[in-house]
Short mmCIF file of C-alpha atoms and ligand atoms in Angstrom, two decimals:
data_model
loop_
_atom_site.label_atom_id
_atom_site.label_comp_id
_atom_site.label_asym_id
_atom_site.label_seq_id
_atom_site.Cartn_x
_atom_site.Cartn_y
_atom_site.Cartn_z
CA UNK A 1 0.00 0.00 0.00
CA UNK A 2 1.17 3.37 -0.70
CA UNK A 3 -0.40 6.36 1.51
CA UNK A 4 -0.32 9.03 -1.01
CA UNK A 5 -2.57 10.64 0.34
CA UNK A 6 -3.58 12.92 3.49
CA UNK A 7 -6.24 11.26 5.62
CA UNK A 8 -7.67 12.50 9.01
CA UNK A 9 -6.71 10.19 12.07
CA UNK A 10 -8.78 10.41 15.46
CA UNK A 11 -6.46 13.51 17.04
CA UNK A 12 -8.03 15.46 14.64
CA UNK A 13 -4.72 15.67 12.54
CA UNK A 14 -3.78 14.40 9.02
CA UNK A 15 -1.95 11.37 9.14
CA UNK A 16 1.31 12.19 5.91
CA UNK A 17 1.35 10.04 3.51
CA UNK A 18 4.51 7.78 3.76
CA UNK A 19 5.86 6.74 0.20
CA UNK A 20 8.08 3.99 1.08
CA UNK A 21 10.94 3.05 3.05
CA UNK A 22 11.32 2.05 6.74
CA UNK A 23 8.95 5.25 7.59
CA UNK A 24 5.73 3.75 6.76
CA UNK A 25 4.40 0.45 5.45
CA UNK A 26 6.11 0.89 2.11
CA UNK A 27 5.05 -0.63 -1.19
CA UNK A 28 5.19 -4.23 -2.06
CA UNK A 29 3.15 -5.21 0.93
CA UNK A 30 0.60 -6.61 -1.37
CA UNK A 31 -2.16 -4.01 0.32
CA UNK A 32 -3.91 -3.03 -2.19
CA UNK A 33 -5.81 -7.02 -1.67
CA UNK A 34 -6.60 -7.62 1.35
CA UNK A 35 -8.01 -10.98 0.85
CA UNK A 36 -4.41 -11.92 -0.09
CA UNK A 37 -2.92 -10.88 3.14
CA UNK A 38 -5.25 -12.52 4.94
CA UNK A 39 -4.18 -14.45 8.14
CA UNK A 40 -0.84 -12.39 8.31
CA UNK A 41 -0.31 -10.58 10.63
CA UNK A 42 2.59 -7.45 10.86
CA UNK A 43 4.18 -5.64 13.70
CA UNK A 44 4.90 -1.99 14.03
CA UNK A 45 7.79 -2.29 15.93
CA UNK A 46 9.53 1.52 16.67
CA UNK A 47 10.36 4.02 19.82
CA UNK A 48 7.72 6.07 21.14
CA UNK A 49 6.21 8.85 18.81
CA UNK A 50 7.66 7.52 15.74
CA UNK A 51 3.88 7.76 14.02
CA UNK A 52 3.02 3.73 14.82
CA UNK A 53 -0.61 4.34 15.61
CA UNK A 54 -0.75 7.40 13.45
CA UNK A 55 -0.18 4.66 10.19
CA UNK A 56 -2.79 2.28 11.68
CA UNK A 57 -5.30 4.69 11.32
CA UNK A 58 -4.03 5.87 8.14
CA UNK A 59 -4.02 2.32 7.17
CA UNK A 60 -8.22 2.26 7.85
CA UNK A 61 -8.63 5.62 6.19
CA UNK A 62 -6.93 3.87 2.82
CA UNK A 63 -9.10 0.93 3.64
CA UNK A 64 -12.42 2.98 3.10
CA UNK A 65 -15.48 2.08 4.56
CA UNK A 66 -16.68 -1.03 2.86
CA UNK A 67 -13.19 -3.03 4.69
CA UNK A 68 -13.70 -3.63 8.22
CA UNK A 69 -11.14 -2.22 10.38
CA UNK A 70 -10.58 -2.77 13.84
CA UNK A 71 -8.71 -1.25 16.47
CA UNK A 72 -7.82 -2.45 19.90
CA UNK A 73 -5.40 -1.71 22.59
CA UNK A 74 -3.68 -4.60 23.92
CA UNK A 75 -4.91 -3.60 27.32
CA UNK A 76 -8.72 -3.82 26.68
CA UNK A 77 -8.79 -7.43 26.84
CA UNK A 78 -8.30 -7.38 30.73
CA UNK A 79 -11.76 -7.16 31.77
CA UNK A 80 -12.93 -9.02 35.35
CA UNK A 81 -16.67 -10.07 33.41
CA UNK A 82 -15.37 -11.39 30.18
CA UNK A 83 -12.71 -13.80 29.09
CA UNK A 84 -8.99 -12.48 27.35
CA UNK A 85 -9.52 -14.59 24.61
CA UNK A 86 -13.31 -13.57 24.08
CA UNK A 87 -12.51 -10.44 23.65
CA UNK A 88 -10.12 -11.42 21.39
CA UNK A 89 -12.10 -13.14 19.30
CA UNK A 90 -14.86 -11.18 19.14
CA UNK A 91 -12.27 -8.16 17.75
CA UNK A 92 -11.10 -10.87 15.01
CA UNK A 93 -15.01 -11.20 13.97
CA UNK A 94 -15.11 -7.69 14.11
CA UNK A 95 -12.10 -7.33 11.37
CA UNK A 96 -13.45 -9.84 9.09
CA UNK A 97 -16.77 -8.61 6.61
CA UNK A 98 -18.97 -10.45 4.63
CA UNK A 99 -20.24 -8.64 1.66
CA UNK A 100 -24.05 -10.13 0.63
CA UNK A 101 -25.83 -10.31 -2.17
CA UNK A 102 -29.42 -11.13 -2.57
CA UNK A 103 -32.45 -10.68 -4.64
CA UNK A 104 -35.37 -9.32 -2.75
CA UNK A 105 -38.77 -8.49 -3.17
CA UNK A 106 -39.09 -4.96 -2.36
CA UNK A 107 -41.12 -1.66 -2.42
CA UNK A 108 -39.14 0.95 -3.77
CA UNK A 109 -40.07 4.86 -4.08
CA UNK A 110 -40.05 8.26 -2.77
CA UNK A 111 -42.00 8.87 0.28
CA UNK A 112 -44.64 11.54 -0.49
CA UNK A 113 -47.11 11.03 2.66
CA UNK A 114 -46.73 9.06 5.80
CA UNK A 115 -49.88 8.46 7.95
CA UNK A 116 -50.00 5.69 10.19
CA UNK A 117 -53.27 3.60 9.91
CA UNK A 118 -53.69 0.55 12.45
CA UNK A 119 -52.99 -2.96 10.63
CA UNK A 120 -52.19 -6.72 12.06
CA UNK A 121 -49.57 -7.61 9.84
CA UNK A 122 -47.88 -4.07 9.47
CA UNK A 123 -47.12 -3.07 12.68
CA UNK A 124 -43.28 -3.64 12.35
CA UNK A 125 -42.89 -1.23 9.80
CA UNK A 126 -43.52 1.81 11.16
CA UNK A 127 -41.26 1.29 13.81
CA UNK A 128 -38.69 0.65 11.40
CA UNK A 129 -39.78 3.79 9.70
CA UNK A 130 -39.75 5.93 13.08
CA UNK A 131 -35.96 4.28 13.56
CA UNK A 132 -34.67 5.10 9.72
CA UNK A 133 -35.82 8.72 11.14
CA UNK A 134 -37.66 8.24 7.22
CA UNK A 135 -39.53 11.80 6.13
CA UNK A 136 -41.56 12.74 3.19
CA UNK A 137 -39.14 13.68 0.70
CA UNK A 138 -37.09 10.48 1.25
CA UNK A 139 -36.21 7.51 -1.08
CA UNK A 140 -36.33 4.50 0.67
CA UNK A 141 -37.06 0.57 0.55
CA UNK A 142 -39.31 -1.46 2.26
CA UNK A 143 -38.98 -5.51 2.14
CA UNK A 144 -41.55 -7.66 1.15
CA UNK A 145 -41.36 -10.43 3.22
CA UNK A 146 -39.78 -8.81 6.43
CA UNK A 147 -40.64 -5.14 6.35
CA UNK A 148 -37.46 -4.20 6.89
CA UNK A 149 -37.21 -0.49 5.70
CA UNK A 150 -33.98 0.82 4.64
CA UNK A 151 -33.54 4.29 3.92
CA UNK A 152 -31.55 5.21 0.85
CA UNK A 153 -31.30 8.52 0.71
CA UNK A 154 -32.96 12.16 0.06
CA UNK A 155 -34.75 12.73 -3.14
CA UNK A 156 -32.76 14.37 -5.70
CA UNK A 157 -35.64 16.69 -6.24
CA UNK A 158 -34.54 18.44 -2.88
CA UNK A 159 -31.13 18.60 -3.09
CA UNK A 160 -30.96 22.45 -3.33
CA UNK A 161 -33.47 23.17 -0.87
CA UNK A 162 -31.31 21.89 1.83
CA UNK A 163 -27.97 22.00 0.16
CA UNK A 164 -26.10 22.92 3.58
CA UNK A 165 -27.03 19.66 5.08
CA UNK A 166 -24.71 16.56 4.55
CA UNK A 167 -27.27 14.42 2.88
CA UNK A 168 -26.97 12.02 0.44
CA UNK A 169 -29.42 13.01 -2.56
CA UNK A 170 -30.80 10.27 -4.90
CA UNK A 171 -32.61 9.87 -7.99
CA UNK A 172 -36.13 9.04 -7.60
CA UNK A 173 -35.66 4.88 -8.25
CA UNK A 174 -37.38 3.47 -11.70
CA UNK A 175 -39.81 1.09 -13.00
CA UNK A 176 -42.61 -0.24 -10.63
CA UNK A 177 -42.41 0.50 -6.89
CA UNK A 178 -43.18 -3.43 -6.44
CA UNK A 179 -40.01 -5.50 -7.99
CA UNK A 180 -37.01 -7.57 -6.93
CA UNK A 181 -33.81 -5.95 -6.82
CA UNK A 182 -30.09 -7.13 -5.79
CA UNK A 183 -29.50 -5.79 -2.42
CA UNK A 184 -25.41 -5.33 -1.58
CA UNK A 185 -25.07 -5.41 2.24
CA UNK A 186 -21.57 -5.41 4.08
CA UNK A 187 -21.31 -6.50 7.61
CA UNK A 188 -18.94 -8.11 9.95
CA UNK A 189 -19.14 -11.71 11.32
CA UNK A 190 -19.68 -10.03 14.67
CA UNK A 191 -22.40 -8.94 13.28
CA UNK A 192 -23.79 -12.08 12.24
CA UNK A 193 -23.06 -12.72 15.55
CA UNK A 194 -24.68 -10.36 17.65
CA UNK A 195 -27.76 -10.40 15.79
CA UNK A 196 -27.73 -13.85 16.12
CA UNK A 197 -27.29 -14.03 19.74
CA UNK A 198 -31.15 -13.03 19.76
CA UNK A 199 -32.90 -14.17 16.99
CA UNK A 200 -36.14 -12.80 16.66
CA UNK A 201 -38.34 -11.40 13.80
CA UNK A 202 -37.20 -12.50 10.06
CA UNK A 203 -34.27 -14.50 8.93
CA UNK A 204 -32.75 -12.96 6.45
CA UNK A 205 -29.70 -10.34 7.46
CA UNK A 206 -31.54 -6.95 6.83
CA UNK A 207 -33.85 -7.57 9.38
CA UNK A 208 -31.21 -9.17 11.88
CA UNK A 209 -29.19 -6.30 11.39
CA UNK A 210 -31.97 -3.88 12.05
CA UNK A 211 -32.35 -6.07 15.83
CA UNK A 212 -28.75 -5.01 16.70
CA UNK A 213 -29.12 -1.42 18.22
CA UNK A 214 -30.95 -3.27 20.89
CA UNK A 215 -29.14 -4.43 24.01
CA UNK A 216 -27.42 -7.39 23.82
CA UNK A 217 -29.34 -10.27 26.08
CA UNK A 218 -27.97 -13.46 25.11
CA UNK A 219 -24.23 -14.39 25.40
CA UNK A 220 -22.46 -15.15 22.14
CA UNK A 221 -21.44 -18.65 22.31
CA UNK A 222 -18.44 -20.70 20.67
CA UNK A 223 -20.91 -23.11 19.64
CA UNK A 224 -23.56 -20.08 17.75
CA UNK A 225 -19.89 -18.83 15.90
CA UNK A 226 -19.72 -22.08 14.71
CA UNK A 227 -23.11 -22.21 12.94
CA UNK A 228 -22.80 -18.95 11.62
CA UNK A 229 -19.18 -19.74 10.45
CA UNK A 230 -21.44 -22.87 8.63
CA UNK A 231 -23.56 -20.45 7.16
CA UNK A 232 -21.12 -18.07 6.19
CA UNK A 233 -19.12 -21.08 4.00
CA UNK A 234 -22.57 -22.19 2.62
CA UNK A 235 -23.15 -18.31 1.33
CA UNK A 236 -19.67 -18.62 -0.03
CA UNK A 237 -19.66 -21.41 -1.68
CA UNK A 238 -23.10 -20.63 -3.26
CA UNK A 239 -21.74 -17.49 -4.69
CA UNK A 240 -24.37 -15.53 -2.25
CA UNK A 241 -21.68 -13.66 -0.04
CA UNK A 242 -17.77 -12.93 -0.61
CA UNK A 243 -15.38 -12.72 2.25
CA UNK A 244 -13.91 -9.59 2.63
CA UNK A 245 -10.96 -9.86 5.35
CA UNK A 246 -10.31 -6.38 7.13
CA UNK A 247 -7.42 -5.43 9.56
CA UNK A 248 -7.30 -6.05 13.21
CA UNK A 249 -4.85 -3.47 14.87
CA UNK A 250 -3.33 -4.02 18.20
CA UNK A 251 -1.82 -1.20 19.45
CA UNK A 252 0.34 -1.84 22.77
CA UNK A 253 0.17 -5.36 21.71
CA UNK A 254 3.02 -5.66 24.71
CA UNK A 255 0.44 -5.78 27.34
CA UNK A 256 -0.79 -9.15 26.18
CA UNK A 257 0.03 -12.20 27.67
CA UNK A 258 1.05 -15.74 27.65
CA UNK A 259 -2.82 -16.96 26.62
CA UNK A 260 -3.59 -14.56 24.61
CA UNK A 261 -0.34 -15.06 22.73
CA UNK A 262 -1.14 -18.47 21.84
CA UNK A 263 -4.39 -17.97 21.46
CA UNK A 264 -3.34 -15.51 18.64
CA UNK A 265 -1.04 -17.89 17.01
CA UNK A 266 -4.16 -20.91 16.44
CA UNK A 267 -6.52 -17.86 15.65
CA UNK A 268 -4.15 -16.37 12.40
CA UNK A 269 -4.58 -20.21 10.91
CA UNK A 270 -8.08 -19.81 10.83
CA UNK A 271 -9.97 -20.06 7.36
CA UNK A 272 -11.35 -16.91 8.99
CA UNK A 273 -8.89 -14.58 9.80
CA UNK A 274 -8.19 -11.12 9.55
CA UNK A 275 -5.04 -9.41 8.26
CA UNK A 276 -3.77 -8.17 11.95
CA UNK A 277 -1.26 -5.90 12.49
CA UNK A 278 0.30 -5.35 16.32
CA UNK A 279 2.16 -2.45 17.06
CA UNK A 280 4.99 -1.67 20.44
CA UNK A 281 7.15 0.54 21.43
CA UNK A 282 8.72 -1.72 23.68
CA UNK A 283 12.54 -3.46 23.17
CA UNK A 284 13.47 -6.64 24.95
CA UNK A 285 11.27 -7.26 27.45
CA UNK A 286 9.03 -9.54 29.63
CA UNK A 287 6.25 -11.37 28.39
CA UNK A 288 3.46 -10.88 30.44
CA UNK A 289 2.15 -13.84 32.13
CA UNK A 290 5.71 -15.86 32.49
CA UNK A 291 9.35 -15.09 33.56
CA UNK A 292 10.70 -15.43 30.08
CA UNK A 293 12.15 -12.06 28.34
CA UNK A 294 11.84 -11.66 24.46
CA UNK A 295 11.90 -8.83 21.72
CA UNK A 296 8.79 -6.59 22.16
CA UNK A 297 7.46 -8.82 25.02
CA UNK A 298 6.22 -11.56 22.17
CA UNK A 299 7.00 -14.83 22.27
CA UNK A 300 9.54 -15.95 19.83
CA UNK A 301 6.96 -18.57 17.96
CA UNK A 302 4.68 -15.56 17.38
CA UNK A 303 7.17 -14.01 16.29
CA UNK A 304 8.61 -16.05 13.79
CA UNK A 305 4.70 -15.59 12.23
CA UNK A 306 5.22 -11.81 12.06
CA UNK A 307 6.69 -9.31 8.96
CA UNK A 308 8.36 -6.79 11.32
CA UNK A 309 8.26 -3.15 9.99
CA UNK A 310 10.39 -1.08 11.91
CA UNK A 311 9.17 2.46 12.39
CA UNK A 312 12.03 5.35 12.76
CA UNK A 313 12.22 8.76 14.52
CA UNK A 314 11.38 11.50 12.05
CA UNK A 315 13.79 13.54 10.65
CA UNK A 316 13.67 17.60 10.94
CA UNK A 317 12.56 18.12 7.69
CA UNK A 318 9.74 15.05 7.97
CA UNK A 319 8.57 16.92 11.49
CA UNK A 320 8.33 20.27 9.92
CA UNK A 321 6.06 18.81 6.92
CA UNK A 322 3.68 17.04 10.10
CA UNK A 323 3.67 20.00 12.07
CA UNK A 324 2.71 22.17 9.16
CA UNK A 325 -0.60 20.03 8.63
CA UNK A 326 -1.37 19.84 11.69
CA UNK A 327 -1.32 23.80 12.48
CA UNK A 328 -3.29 23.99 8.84
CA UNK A 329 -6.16 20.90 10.35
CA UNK A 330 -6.24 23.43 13.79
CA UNK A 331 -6.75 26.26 11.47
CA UNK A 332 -3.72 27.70 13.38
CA UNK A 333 -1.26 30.44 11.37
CA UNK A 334 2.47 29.72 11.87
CA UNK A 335 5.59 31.47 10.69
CA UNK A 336 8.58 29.41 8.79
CA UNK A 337 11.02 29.97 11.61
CA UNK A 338 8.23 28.74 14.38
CA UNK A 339 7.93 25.79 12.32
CA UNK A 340 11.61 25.12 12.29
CA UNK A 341 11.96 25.61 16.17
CA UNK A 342 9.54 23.45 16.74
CA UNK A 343 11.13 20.68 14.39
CA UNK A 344 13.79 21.19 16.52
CA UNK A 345 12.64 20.86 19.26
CA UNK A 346 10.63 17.93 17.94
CA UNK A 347 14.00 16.11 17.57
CA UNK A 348 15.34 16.64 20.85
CA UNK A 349 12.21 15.41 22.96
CA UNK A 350 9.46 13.95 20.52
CA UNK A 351 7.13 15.09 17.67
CA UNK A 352 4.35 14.86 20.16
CA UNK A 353 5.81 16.66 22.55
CA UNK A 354 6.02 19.86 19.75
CA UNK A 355 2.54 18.75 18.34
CA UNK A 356 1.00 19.61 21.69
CA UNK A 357 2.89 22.94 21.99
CA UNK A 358 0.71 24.25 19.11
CA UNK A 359 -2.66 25.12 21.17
CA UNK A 360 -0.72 26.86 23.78
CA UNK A 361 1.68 29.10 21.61
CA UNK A 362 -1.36 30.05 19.56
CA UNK A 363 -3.68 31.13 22.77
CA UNK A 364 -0.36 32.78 23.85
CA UNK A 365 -0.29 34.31 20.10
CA UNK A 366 -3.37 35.91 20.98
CA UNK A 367 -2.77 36.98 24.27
CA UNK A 368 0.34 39.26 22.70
CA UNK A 369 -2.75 40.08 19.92
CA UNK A 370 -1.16 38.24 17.45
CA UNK A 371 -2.56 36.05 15.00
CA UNK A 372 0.35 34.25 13.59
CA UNK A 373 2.55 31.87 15.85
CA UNK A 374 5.84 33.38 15.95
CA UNK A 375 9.14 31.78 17.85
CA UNK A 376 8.83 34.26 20.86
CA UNK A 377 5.51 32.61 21.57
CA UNK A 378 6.84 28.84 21.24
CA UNK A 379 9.84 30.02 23.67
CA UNK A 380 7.52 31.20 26.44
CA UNK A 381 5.67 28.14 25.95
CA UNK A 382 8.94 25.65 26.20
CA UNK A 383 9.74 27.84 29.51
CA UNK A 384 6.53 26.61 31.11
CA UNK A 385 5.93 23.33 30.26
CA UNK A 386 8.43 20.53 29.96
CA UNK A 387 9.41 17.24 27.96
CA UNK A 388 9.48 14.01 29.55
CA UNK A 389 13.06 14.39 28.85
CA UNK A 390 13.89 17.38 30.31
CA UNK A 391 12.03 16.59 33.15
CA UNK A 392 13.35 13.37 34.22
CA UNK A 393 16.95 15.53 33.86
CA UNK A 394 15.79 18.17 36.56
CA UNK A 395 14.62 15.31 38.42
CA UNK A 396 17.89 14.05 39.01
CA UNK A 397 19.63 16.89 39.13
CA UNK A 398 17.21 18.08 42.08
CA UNK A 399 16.99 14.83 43.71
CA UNK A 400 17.83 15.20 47.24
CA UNK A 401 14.29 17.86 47.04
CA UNK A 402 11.79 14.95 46.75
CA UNK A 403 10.80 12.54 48.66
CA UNK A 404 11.21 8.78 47.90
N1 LIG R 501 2.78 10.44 9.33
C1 LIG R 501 2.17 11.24 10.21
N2 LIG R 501 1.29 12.18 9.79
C2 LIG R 501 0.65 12.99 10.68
N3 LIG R 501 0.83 12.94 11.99
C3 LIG R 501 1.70 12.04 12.46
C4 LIG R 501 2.41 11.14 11.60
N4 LIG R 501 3.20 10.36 12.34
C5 LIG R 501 2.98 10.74 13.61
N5 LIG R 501 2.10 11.74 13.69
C6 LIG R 501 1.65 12.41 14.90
O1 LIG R 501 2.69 12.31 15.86
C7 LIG R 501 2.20 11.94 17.12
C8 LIG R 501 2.82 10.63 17.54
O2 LIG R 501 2.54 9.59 16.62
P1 LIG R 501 1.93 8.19 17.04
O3 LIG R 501 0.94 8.36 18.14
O4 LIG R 501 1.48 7.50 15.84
O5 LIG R 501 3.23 7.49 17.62
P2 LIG R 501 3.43 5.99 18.07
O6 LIG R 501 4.56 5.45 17.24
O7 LIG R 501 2.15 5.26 18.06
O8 LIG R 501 3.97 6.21 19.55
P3 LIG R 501 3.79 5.28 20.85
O9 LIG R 501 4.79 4.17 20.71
O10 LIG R 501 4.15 6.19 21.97
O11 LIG R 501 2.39 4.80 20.88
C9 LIG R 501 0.68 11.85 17.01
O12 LIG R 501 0.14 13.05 17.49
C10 LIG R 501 0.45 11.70 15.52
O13 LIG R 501 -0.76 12.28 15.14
MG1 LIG R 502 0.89 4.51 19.56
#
């Protein structure tokens, strides 16, 4: 895979695209299929703030939306009401999609009244109207046999009335309002799952899928994954469904231990597995759960399965380019020689140690009724907050001050 492009991660910046070489996944990974990667799994391994999670998520960006991705902190899977390996699994279900096909029978139109009349049979549907949040003016589908509604979209017809709203305008559909039609759905084996766990109403997916905002009441149990996994094959097979294996991220993977480590290794043979991709900051260390040290905490036989990408410390020039985007994402004005101090200063703690100095030098900006960043500002900020670094430094230095 090749991030050329700029995508947004979840701090609200934009994670750079990395080209190639050791900073960033490269090319030749064989990303652009998933479905060929799948059941390999790849570790991030790279000191702190070298942009290891900030490539995950550029990673699901790239993926789009139709690709499951899923990420997890090795951490979460310490929970005192469910099981490590549960959790664990249930994350691998999450990574893995199923894309459907089918033919329905459906009712198909623009909605151009809506006035509930009382009806045996019908009663389902308006509730599934009321939840679609459906209004007149909407396109949307109704199934024949399960009265599932689906909402597609807003008529086209409105789409300048309301242009300032992020809708999704449609053409009013063709033909008869009564007709079959192939219905593409994507969804997750957990999912399947989880819809599963409480089947009521209709069998087919739309109308398990549209049980899942509910809370969850029945467990899901190894032996339920199993008959779904059945299913799944049989939909396969039949040309119905196509697999569509997604990434499971581990961040911190580190914080594992010695169960979920082998759990891991029987779970990436799986005919069903996810690409997964762990990522540390950690050297030689301890693996959780036993007395044995190895390289990144993971045990040498899980190792052996991974392709390790090492991740390095940005250069200046690299930090400058991040730190420009960002302060453009914050809407925050910067001068040239702000951005170079802070490069700087990038490379002598970390680049999220200068990342977070942004905010502050800009309020401080202001306070001096400035608009633009300017080096002064970043230097009064550096004099009142400190890097991990420098702090640990003064620590020892002042020592015989603190208590121990
Ligand atoms: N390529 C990039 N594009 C944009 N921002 C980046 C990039 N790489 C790193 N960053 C930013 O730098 C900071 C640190 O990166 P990140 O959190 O990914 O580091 P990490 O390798 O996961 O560190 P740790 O080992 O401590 O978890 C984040 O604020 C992130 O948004
Ligand atoms: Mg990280």
């Amino acid at each position: 895979m090749c991030f050329g492009q700029w995508g947004r991660d979840s701090y609200g910046s934009r994670v750079r695209g990395t080209g190639g070489g050791t900073r960033g996944v490269g090319t030749g990974c064989g990303y652009d299929k998933p479905e060929k990667m799948a059941g390999r799994a790849l570790l991030f391994a790279g000191p702190p703030s070298t942009g290891k999670t900030a490539l995950a998520l550029g990673i699901s960006q790239e993926l789009g939306s139709k690709v499951p991705f899923c990420p997890m902190v090795g951490s979460e899977v310490y929970s005192t009401e469910v099981k490590k390996t549960e959790v664990l699994m249930e994350n691998f279900r999450r990574a893995i999609g199923l894309r459907i096909k089918e033919n329905k029978e459906v009712y198909e139109g623009e909605v151009t009244e809506l006035s509930p009349e009382e009806a045996e049979s019908t009663t389902g549907i308006y509730d599934a109207l009321i939840k679609e949040k459906v209004a007149v003016g909407d396109v949307i589908y109704i199934e024949a046999n399960s009265g599932a509604v689906k909402r597609v979209g807003r008529c086209d017809a409105f789409a300048t009335e309301f242009d300032l709203e992020a809708e999704e305008y449609v053409p009013i559909p063709k033909g008869e309002v009564h007709k079959k039609k192939e219905i593409v759905q994507d969804v997750t084996l957990h999912d399947l799952d989880a819809a599963n766990a409480r089947p009521q109403g209709g069998q087919d997916i739309l109308s398990l899928m549209g049980q899942m905002m509910k809370p969850r009441k029945t467990e899901i149990t190894e032996k339920l994954r199993q008959e779904i996994n059945k299913v799944v094959n049989r939909y396969i097979d039949e040309g119905v469904a196509e697999l569509v294996p997604g990434v499971l991220f581990i961040d911190e993977v580190h914080m594992l231990d010695i169960e979920c480590f082998s759990y891991l290794n029987r779970a990436l043979e799986s005919s069903l597995a996810p690409i997964v991709i762990f990522a540390t900051n950690r050297g030689i260390c301890n693996v959780r759960g036993t007395d044995m040290t190895s390289p990144h905490g993971i045990p040498v036989d899980l190792l052996d399965r991974l392709v390790i990408i090492r991740t390095e410390t940005y250069g200046p020039t690299e930090m400058i380019q991040i730190l420009a985007i960002r302060a453009q994402v914050e809407e925050l004005e910067i001068d040239e020689e702000s951005l170079a101090y802070l490069g700087e200063i990038g490379q002598r703690a970390s680049l999220r140690h200068s990342i977070q100095r942004l905010s502050p030098a800009s309020i401080v900006a202001k306070t001096n009724g400035r608009d633009k960043i300017c080096k002064a500002d970043i230097e009064e900020v550096s004099s009142l907050y400190l890097d991990a670094k420098t702090s640990a430094k003064l620590l020892q230095e002042q020592q015989e001050r603190y208590l121990t």
